[in-house]
Short mmCIF file of C-alpha atoms in Angstrom, two decimals:
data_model
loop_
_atom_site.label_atom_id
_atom_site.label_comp_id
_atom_site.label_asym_id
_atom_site.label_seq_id
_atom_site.Cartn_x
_atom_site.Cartn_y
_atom_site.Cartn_z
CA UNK D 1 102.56 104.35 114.01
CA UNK D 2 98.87 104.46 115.21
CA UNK D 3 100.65 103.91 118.99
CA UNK D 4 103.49 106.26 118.77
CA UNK D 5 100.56 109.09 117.54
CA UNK D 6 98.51 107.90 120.77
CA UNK D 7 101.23 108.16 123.38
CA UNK D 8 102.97 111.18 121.97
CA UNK D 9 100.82 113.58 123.09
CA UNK D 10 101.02 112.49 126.72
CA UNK D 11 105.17 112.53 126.23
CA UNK D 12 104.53 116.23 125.06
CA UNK D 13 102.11 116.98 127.90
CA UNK D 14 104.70 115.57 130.71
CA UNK D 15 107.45 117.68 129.20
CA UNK D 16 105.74 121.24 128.18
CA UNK D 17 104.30 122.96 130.77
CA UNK D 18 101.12 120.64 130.84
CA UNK D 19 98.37 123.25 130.37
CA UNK D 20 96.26 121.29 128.27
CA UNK D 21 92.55 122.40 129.20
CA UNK D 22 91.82 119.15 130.38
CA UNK D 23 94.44 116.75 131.96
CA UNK D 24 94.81 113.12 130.29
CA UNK D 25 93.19 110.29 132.58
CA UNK D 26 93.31 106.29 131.23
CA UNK D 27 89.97 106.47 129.75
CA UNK D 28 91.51 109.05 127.35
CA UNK D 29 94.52 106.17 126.57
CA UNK D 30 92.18 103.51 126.99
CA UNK D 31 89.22 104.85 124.34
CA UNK D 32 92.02 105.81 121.74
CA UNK D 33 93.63 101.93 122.18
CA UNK D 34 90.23 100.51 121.53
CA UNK D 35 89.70 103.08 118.58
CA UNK D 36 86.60 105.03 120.55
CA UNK D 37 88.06 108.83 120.77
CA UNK D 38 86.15 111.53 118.96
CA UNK D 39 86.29 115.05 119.19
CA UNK D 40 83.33 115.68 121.47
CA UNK D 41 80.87 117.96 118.66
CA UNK D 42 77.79 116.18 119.28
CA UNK D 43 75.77 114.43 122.23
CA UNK D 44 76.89 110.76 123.04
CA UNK D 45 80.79 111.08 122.44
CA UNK D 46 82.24 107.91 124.54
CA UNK D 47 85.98 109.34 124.56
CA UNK D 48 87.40 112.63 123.64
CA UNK D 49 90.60 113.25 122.00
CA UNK D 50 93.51 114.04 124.12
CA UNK D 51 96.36 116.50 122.53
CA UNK D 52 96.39 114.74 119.30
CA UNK D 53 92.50 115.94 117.57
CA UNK D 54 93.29 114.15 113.96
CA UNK D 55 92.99 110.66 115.92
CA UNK D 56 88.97 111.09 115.27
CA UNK D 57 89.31 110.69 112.24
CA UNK D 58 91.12 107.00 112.49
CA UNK D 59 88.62 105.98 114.46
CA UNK D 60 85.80 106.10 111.90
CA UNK D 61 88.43 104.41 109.51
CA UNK D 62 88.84 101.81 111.34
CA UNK D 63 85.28 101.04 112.03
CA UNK D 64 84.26 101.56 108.86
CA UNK D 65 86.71 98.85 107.70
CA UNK D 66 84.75 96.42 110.31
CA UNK D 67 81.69 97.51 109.06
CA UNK D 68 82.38 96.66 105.30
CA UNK D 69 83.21 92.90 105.07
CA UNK D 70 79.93 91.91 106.83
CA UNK D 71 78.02 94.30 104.91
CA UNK D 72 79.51 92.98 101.74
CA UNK D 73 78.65 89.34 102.60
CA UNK D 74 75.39 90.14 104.23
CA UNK D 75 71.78 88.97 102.12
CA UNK D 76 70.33 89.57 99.96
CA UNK D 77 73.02 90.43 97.67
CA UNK D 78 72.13 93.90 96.67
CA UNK D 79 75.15 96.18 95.60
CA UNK D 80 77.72 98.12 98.57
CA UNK D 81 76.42 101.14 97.63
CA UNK D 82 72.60 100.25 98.53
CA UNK D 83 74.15 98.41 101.42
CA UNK D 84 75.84 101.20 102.80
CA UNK D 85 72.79 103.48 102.58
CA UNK D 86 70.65 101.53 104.19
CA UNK D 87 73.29 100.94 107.26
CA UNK D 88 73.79 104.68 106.92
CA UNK D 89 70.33 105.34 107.41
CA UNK D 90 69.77 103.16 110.13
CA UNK D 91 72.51 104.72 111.66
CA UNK D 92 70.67 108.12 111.56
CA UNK D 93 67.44 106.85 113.21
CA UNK D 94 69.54 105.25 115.75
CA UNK D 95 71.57 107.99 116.49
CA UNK D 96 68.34 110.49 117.09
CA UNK D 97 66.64 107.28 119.31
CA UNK D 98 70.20 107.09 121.25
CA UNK D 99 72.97 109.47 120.97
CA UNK D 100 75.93 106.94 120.33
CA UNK D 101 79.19 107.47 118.74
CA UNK D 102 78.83 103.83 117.08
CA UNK D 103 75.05 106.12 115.07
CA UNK D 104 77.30 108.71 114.61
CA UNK D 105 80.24 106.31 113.03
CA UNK D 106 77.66 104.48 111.33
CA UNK D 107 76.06 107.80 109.15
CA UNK D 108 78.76 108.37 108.23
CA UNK D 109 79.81 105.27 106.42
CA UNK D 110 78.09 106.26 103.18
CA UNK D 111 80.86 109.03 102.64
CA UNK D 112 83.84 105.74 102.53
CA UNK D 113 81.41 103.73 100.37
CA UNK D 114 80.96 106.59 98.32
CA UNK D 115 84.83 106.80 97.82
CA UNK D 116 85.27 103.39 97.15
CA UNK D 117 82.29 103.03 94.89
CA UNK D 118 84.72 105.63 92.84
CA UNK D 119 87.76 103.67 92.70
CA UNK D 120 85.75 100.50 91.54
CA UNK D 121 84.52 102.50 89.09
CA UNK D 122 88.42 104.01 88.03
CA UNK D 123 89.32 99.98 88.18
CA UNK D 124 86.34 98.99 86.60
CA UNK D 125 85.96 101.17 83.36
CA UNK D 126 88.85 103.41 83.92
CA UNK D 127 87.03 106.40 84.39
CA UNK D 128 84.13 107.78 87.03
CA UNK D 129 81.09 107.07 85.01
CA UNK D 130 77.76 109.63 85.15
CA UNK D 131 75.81 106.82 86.08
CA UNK D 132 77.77 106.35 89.13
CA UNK D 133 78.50 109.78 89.83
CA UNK D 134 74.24 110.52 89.53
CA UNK D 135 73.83 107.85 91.79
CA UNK D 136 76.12 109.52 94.59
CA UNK D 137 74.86 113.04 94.17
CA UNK D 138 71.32 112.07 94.65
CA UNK D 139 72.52 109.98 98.28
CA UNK D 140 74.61 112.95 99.23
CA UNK D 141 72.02 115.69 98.48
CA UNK D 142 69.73 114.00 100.57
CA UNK D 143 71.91 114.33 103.20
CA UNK D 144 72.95 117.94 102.95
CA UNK D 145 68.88 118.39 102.38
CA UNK D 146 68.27 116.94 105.82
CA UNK D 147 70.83 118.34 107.88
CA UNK D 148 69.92 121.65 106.52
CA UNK D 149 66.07 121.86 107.55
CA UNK D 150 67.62 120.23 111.09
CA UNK D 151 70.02 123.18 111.25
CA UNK D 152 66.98 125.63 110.27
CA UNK D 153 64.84 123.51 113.03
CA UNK D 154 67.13 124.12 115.69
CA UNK D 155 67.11 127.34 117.68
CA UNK D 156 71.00 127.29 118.70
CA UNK D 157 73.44 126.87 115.94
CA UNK D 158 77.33 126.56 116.79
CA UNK D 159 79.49 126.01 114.02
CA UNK D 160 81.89 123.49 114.28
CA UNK D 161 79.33 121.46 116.51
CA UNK D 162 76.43 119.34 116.05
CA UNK D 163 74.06 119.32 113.41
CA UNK D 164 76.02 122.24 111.23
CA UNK D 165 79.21 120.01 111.34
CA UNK D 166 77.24 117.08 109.90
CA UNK D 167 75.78 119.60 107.24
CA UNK D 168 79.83 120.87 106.47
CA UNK D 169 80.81 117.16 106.45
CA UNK D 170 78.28 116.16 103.45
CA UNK D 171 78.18 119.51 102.09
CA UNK D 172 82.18 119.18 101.30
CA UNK D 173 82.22 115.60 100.18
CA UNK D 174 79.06 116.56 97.39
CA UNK D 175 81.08 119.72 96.33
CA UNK D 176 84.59 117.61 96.21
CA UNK D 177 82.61 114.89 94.14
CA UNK D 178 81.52 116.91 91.67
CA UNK D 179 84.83 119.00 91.04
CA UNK D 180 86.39 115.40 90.98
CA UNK D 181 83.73 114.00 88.16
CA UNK D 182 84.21 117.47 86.15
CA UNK D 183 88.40 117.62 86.27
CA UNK D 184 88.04 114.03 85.15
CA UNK D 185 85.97 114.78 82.21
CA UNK D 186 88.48 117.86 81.51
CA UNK D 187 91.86 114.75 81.55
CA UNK D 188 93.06 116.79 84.79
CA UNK D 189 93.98 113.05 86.27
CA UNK D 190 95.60 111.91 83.28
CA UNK D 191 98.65 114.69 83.23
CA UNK D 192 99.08 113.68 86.59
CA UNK D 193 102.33 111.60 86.94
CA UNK D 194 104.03 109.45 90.01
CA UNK D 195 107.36 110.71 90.64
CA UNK D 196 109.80 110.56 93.40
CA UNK D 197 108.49 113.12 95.35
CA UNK D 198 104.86 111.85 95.46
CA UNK D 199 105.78 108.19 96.21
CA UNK D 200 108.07 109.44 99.07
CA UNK D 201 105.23 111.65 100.68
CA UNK D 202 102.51 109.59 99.62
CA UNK D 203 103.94 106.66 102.05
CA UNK D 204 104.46 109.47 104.77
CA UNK D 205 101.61 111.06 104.56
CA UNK D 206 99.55 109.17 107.31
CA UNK D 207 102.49 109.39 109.63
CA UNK D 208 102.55 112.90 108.90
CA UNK D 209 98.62 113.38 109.89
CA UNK D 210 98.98 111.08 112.83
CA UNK D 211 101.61 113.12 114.53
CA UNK D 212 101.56 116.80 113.67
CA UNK D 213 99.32 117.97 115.91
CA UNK D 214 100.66 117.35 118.98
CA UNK D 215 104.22 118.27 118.07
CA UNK D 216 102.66 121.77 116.56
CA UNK D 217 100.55 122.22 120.10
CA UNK D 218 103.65 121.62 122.25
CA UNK D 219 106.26 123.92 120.18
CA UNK D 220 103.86 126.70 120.24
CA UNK D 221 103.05 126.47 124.09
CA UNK D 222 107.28 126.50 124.21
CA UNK D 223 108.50 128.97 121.97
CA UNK D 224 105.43 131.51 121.76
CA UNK D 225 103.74 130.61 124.95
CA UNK D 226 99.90 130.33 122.95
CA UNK D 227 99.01 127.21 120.69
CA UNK D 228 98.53 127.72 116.95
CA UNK D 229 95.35 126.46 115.67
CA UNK D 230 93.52 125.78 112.18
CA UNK D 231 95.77 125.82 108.94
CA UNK D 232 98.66 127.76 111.15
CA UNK D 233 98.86 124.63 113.17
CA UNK D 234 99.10 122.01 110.31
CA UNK D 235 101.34 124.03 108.70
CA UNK D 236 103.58 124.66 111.80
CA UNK D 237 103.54 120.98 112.43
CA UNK D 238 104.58 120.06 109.15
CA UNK D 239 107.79 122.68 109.36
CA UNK D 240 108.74 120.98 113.08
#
């Protein structure tokens, strides 16, 4: 699926009128194969997306997934969670010595430990526990704190670009946190039920993500001769 989303884009751009704002090269290919695209919103981005922008975010997945196991096995044994913020860290210092996407990639890792430190929890003691939940607010107000005084520290702000991204980033995943610890302590999760419907679009759901965007850039450039962007676009994407 992963390939199809990688080499649609370029099928779209051969048959629309190709007026993508900037032409696809084999880096482009080449960086997405090898998992290195990004969208290009801070200094040090190796590849930048081509026609397809949601591909960023699979290439964080996937390197957090190579980060984890030798984390996990890595002395002394102290838990994922301290693990993670440590590497996280790290990856902050690094990132201000050396703009690199691998920094980047790497301070961000404490936002997928953070979610699965809350489904060990769920599969643990069946519930998010405050003890847990504490723990993560304190990591991800830190965070927030210290992209805000770099966003106050810096003299030209862009939104959507480095550092107020990273603040958005960690600023969303504390607020979604604590909405999910307070609808679990109000039995929200527990009316919720798997039917049909969810299994079915539960399975096509990455699908889905992986190759909307490029179908809803091409349509629009076709039928209404401008793209659609932000929620029009998923939205349009989802309805071709």
């Amino acid at each position: 699926i992963y390939l199809f989303a990688l080499i649609l884009p370029y099928i779209f751009w051969v048959i629309s009128d190709q007026s993508a704002e900037v032409n696809p090269t084999f880096m482009n290919f080449f960086g997405g194969v090898f998992m290195l695209q990004d969208l290009g919103r801070y200094p040090g981005v190796i590849i930048k997306t081509f026609y397809n922008s949601p591909l960023w975010s699979i290439s964080y997945e996937w390197f957090f997934y190579l980060f984890y196991l030798p984390l996990l096995k890595f002395k002394p044994n102290y838990s994922i969670l301290l693990k993670g913020l440590l590497f996280s860290l790290l990856g902050l210092v690094t990132f201000y010595l050396i703009n690199n996407k691998i920094s980047m990639t790497a301070l961000y890792f404490i936002i997928w430990i953070i979610g699965a430190d809350i489904a060990e929890s769920f599969l643990k003691y069946s519930k998010y526990t405050f003890k847990i939940f504490f723990k993560h607010i304190l990591i991800l107000t830190f965070f927030v704190l210290f992209f805000i005084c770099q966003v106050n520290f810096d003299k030209k702000i862009i939104f959507a670009f480095y550092p107020f991204i990273q603040l958005y980033h960690f600023f969303v995943t504390l607020f979604f946190i604590i909405c999910l610890y307070f609808l679990q302590k109000l039995n929200y999760f527990s009316n919720i039920r798997e039917t049909k419907s969810v299994t079915f679009f539960s399975n096509i759901s990455y699908s889905l993500y992986a190759i909307h965007y490029p179908i809803c850039i091409s349509f629009s450039q076709i039928f209404f001769k401008q793209e659609i962007v932000g929620l029009n676009s998923f939205v349009f994407g989802l309805m071709v």
